[in-house]
Amino acid sequence: MKDIRSPDKDNSGILIPVNPAIENYMWSLVNQTGHPVLIEMEEFAKLRNFPIVNRLVGIFLETQAKMINAKRVFEFGSGYGYSAYWFARAVRNDGCVICSDSDPVNCERAEKYLSAASLWQRTEFCVGMAQDIFTRTDGLFDICYNDVDKSAYPEIWQMAKNRIRSGGLYIADNVLWHGRVAVENYTDTVSDSTEAIIEHNRLIFNDPEFDAFINPTRDGVIVARKK
Ligand SMILES: C[S@@+](CC[C@H](N)C(=O)[O-])C[C@H]1O[C@@H](n2cnc3c(N)ncnc32)[C@H](O)[C@@H]1O
């Protein structure tokens, strides 16, 4: 069977959030085929070592969005549209996923892939700093999804939390940061990111307006529901 796992493997040597045997079991349950575009996007990630959420997380994102009947999603850090693929499926024809990424090449790739999957018409892709694009975009969202540079996580949370409708979700990827968040006094070249993620998670779990939970799949996905 073809291996469709993300190339974003743990390389810190510290902690693996989910026991590999459990992770393998979860993979064995997942349909490893799918739309040819999905396979192409996963192959591209592997080839370029591009950190997409993997398919286990993609299915989780789609399910979360469907559970709250999400129609308007804002993505901070869309890459070339892999996570948007899953959100776009969930919002259906009358919904919209607003994507943002600083790299124009990612936008071109997203257009190519999402058009081939007939999902581009549900997508609005903006190139630039996600923070600026978000500020320029009016209204409330059903979901704000955060996957930008990790040092910006607390800032993005502070911006997004006030723009989520009641019952809507804030979702962020990599909140376990390959286990670094759980290692006391962890220092290396990514310690700024580690500190930012620790602060981000602390802010969310202490916010009385939200109920929060971390799904430890892959690198940890936080879901916080606005009361
Ligand atoms: C982890 S990747 C996103 C992967 C994508 N969510 C997926 O799973 O398919 C992070 C992306 O965010 C972009 N990025 C990082 N910081 C950003 C910022 N402040 N504003 C806009 N884009 C940013 C990078 O160019 C990169 O493509």
Short mmCIF file of C-alpha atoms and ligand atoms in Angstrom, two decimals:
data_model
loop_
_atom_site.label_atom_id
_atom_site.label_comp_id
_atom_site.label_asym_id
_atom_site.label_seq_id
_atom_site.Cartn_x
_atom_site.Cartn_y
_atom_site.Cartn_z
CA MET A 1 0.00 0.00 0.00
CA LYS A 2 1.23 3.47 -0.83
CA ASP A 3 2.61 5.44 2.11
CA ILE A 4 0.82 8.81 2.22
CA ARG A 5 2.20 10.00 5.52
CA SER A 6 3.43 13.55 5.85
CA PRO A 7 7.18 14.03 5.55
CA ASP A 8 6.94 16.17 8.67
CA LYS A 9 8.37 13.49 10.94
CA ASP A 10 9.59 13.96 14.46
CA ASN A 11 13.29 14.76 14.32
CA SER A 12 13.83 16.32 17.71
CA GLY A 13 14.56 13.05 19.41
CA ILE A 14 12.71 14.30 22.48
CA LEU A 15 9.15 13.09 22.68
CA ILE A 16 6.76 11.62 20.20
CA PRO A 17 3.27 12.79 21.19
CA VAL A 18 1.53 9.60 20.02
CA ASN A 19 3.04 6.15 20.35
CA PRO A 20 4.07 5.09 16.81
CA ALA A 21 2.10 1.85 17.11
CA ILE A 22 -1.07 3.84 17.87
CA GLU A 23 -0.30 6.25 15.02
CA ASN A 24 0.18 3.28 12.64
CA TYR A 25 -3.10 1.81 13.79
CA MET A 26 -4.89 5.09 13.06
CA TRP A 27 -3.31 5.16 9.59
CA SER A 28 -4.52 1.63 8.95
CA LEU A 29 -8.11 2.81 9.46
CA VAL A 30 -7.86 5.69 7.02
CA ASN A 31 -8.71 5.39 3.36
CA GLN A 32 -5.31 5.86 1.69
CA THR A 33 -6.70 6.50 -1.75
CA GLY A 34 -8.69 9.63 -2.59
CA HIS A 35 -8.91 12.35 -5.19
CA PRO A 36 -5.84 12.28 -7.50
CA VAL A 37 -5.16 15.90 -6.57
CA LEU A 38 -4.95 14.98 -2.90
CA ILE A 39 -2.38 12.32 -3.69
CA GLU A 40 -0.46 14.79 -5.83
CA MET A 41 -0.41 17.37 -3.03
CA GLU A 42 0.83 14.75 -0.55
CA GLU A 43 3.52 13.58 -2.97
CA PHE A 44 4.66 17.17 -3.45
CA ALA A 45 4.96 17.67 0.32
CA LYS A 46 7.08 14.56 0.60
CA LEU A 47 9.29 15.59 -2.29
CA ARG A 48 9.87 19.13 -1.00
CA ASN A 49 9.67 18.34 2.68
CA PHE A 50 6.85 20.88 2.95
CA PRO A 51 5.08 20.81 6.34
CA ILE A 52 1.46 20.17 5.44
CA VAL A 53 -0.87 18.78 8.05
CA ASN A 54 -1.18 15.12 7.13
CA ARG A 55 -4.27 13.23 6.07
CA LEU A 56 -5.22 12.19 9.62
CA VAL A 57 -5.32 15.86 10.58
CA GLY A 58 -6.98 16.86 7.29
CA ILE A 59 -9.87 14.51 7.99
CA PHE A 60 -10.05 15.92 11.52
CA LEU A 61 -10.24 19.50 10.20
CA GLU A 62 -12.98 18.62 7.74
CA THR A 63 -14.96 16.83 10.44
CA GLN A 64 -14.66 19.74 12.88
CA ALA A 65 -15.86 22.15 10.21
CA LYS A 66 -18.79 19.96 9.24
CA MET A 67 -19.82 19.48 12.87
CA ILE A 68 -20.44 23.20 13.29
CA ASN A 69 -21.75 23.69 9.74
CA ALA A 70 -18.89 26.10 9.02
CA LYS A 71 -19.37 28.36 6.03
CA ARG A 72 -16.66 30.96 6.58
CA VAL A 73 -13.13 29.89 7.44
CA PHE A 74 -9.99 32.03 7.70
CA GLU A 75 -6.63 30.28 7.35
CA PHE A 76 -3.47 31.94 8.68
CA GLY A 77 -0.68 30.25 6.68
CA SER A 78 -2.21 28.18 3.89
CA GLY A 79 0.90 26.90 2.16
CA TYR A 80 -0.20 25.54 -1.20
CA GLY A 81 -3.72 24.71 -0.06
CA TYR A 82 -3.58 21.26 1.52
CA SER A 83 -5.40 22.16 4.75
CA ALA A 84 -7.70 24.42 2.69
CA TYR A 85 -8.60 21.38 0.58
CA TRP A 86 -10.21 19.80 3.67
CA PHE A 87 -11.93 22.97 4.84
CA ALA A 88 -13.21 23.69 1.33
CA ARG A 89 -14.82 20.27 1.18
CA ALA A 90 -16.60 21.02 4.45
CA VAL A 91 -17.99 24.49 3.62
CA ARG A 92 -19.65 23.23 0.41
CA ASN A 93 -20.65 25.41 -2.51
CA ASP A 94 -22.18 28.22 -0.45
CA GLY A 95 -19.15 28.60 1.82
CA CYS A 96 -15.74 30.25 1.57
CA VAL A 97 -12.24 29.52 2.83
CA ILE A 98 -10.13 32.65 2.97
CA CYS A 99 -6.51 31.58 2.60
CA SER A 100 -3.43 33.65 3.35
CA ASP A 101 0.23 33.04 2.67
CA SER A 102 3.27 35.26 2.27
CA ASP A 103 4.64 33.27 -0.68
CA PRO A 104 3.00 33.99 -4.08
CA VAL A 105 4.28 30.67 -5.46
CA ASN A 106 2.13 28.87 -2.90
CA CYS A 107 -0.88 30.76 -4.17
CA GLU A 108 -0.18 29.65 -7.75
CA ARG A 109 0.17 26.04 -6.64
CA ALA A 110 -3.01 26.23 -4.58
CA GLU A 111 -4.92 27.53 -7.58
CA LYS A 112 -3.65 24.67 -9.71
CA TYR A 113 -4.47 21.98 -7.17
CA LEU A 114 -7.75 23.33 -5.85
CA SER A 115 -9.04 24.09 -9.36
CA ALA A 116 -8.34 20.49 -10.35
CA ALA A 117 -10.29 19.36 -7.28
CA SER A 118 -13.17 21.75 -8.19
CA LEU A 119 -12.65 23.58 -4.88
CA TRP A 120 -11.03 26.82 -6.06
CA GLN A 121 -14.40 28.59 -6.41
CA ARG A 122 -14.90 28.12 -2.65
CA THR A 123 -11.50 29.66 -1.94
CA GLU A 124 -10.24 33.22 -1.74
CA PHE A 125 -6.44 33.18 -1.66
CA CYS A 126 -4.65 36.35 -0.51
CA VAL A 127 -0.89 36.81 -0.70
CA GLY A 128 0.84 38.75 2.08
CA MET A 129 1.21 38.73 5.84
CA ALA A 130 -1.71 36.80 7.29
CA GLN A 131 -2.07 39.34 10.10
CA ASP A 132 -2.57 42.21 7.59
CA ILE A 133 -4.97 40.22 5.42
CA PHE A 134 -7.02 39.26 8.47
CA THR A 135 -7.21 42.87 9.63
CA ARG A 136 -8.42 43.95 6.16
CA THR A 137 -11.09 41.22 6.07
CA ASP A 138 -14.38 42.14 7.77
CA GLY A 139 -16.77 40.07 9.78
CA LEU A 140 -16.90 37.03 12.00
CA PHE A 141 -15.70 33.54 11.15
CA ASP A 142 -16.94 30.07 11.94
CA ILE A 143 -13.33 28.89 12.11
CA CYS A 144 -10.00 30.67 12.39
CA TYR A 145 -7.19 28.23 11.63
CA ASN A 146 -3.61 29.10 12.55
CA ASP A 147 -0.55 27.48 10.93
CA VAL A 148 1.91 30.39 10.46
CA ASP A 149 5.41 30.80 11.88
CA LYS A 150 5.20 29.58 15.44
CA SER A 151 6.66 32.73 17.02
CA ALA A 152 3.49 34.56 15.88
CA TYR A 153 1.08 32.13 17.56
CA PRO A 154 0.18 34.28 20.63
CA GLU A 155 -0.37 37.33 18.39
CA ILE A 156 -2.62 35.39 16.00
CA TRP A 157 -4.66 33.98 18.89
CA GLN A 158 -5.21 37.48 20.32
CA MET A 159 -6.37 38.73 16.91
CA ALA A 160 -8.56 35.79 16.03
CA LYS A 161 -10.35 35.17 19.31
CA ASN A 162 -12.54 38.26 18.99
CA ARG A 163 -13.55 37.45 15.41
CA ILE A 164 -14.97 33.97 16.00
CA ARG A 165 -18.74 33.60 16.30
CA SER A 166 -20.26 32.01 19.37
CA GLY A 167 -20.03 28.24 18.86
CA GLY A 168 -17.22 28.74 16.34
CA LEU A 169 -13.72 27.31 16.57
CA TYR A 170 -10.13 28.45 16.83
CA ILE A 171 -7.85 25.68 15.56
CA ALA A 172 -4.04 25.68 15.48
CA ASP A 173 -1.55 23.07 14.32
CA ASN A 174 1.80 22.08 15.91
CA VAL A 175 0.80 22.97 19.46
CA LEU A 176 2.86 20.08 20.90
CA TRP A 177 5.84 21.07 18.74
CA HIS A 178 7.23 17.55 18.58
CA GLY A 179 6.97 17.31 22.33
CA ARG A 180 9.22 20.30 23.04
CA VAL A 181 6.40 22.04 24.96
CA ALA A 182 6.55 19.24 27.52
CA VAL A 183 10.30 19.37 28.12
CA GLU A 184 11.34 21.69 30.92
CA ASN A 185 13.95 24.34 30.03
CA TYR A 186 14.15 23.12 26.47
CA THR A 187 16.63 25.21 24.51
CA ASP A 188 17.89 25.06 20.97
CA THR A 189 17.57 27.14 17.86
CA VAL A 190 13.80 26.86 17.96
CA SER A 191 13.36 27.84 21.62
CA ASP A 192 11.63 31.12 20.64
CA SER A 193 8.99 29.11 18.83
CA THR A 194 8.70 26.71 21.75
CA GLU A 195 8.15 29.56 24.20
CA ALA A 196 5.60 31.17 21.90
CA ILE A 197 3.62 27.94 21.58
CA ILE A 198 3.69 27.37 25.35
CA GLU A 199 2.38 30.91 25.88
CA HIS A 200 -0.26 30.45 23.15
CA ASN A 201 -1.56 27.24 24.70
CA ARG A 202 -1.58 28.77 28.19
CA LEU A 203 -3.55 31.81 26.99
CA ILE A 204 -6.16 29.62 25.32
CA PHE A 205 -6.68 27.24 28.20
CA ASN A 206 -7.01 30.21 30.58
CA ASP A 207 -9.51 32.09 28.45
CA PRO A 208 -12.94 31.92 30.10
CA GLU A 209 -14.66 32.54 26.77
CA PHE A 210 -13.38 29.28 25.25
CA ASP A 211 -13.43 25.55 25.93
CA ALA A 212 -10.19 24.01 24.69
CA PHE A 213 -8.83 20.59 23.87
CA ILE A 214 -5.63 19.28 22.25
CA ASN A 215 -5.84 16.39 19.82
CA PRO A 216 -2.30 14.89 19.99
CA THR A 217 -2.44 13.49 16.44
CA ARG A 218 0.74 14.18 14.45
CA ASP A 219 2.17 17.36 16.09
CA GLY A 220 -0.89 18.31 18.18
CA VAL A 221 -3.93 20.28 17.05
CA ILE A 222 -5.67 22.61 19.48
CA VAL A 223 -9.38 23.21 19.12
CA ALA A 224 -10.96 25.98 21.19
CA ARG A 225 -14.72 26.52 20.99
CA LYS A 226 -16.11 29.95 21.69
CA LYS A 227 -18.88 29.74 24.30
C1 LIG B 1 3.12 25.01 7.92
S1 LIG B 1 2.91 25.84 6.42
C2 LIG B 1 1.16 25.77 6.14
C3 LIG B 1 0.66 24.45 5.75
C4 LIG B 1 -0.81 24.40 5.45
N1 LIG B 1 -1.62 24.93 6.53
C5 LIG B 1 -1.20 22.97 5.18
O1 LIG B 1 -1.33 22.20 6.13
O2 LIG B 1 -1.36 22.63 4.02
C6 LIG B 1 3.10 27.52 6.90
C7 LIG B 1 2.90 28.50 5.79
O3 LIG B 1 2.67 29.76 6.36
C8 LIG B 1 3.34 30.75 5.63
N2 LIG B 1 3.56 31.83 6.62
C9 LIG B 1 4.30 31.77 7.75
N3 LIG B 1 4.14 32.90 8.49
C10 LIG B 1 3.25 33.67 7.78
C11 LIG B 1 2.65 34.94 8.02
N4 LIG B 1 2.88 35.64 9.12
N5 LIG B 1 1.79 35.41 7.08
C12 LIG B 1 1.53 34.70 5.95
N6 LIG B 1 2.05 33.50 5.70
C13 LIG B 1 2.90 32.98 6.60
C14 LIG B 1 4.55 30.10 5.03
O4 LIG B 1 4.87 30.71 3.79
C15 LIG B 1 4.07 28.66 4.84
O5 LIG B 1 3.63 28.43 3.54
#
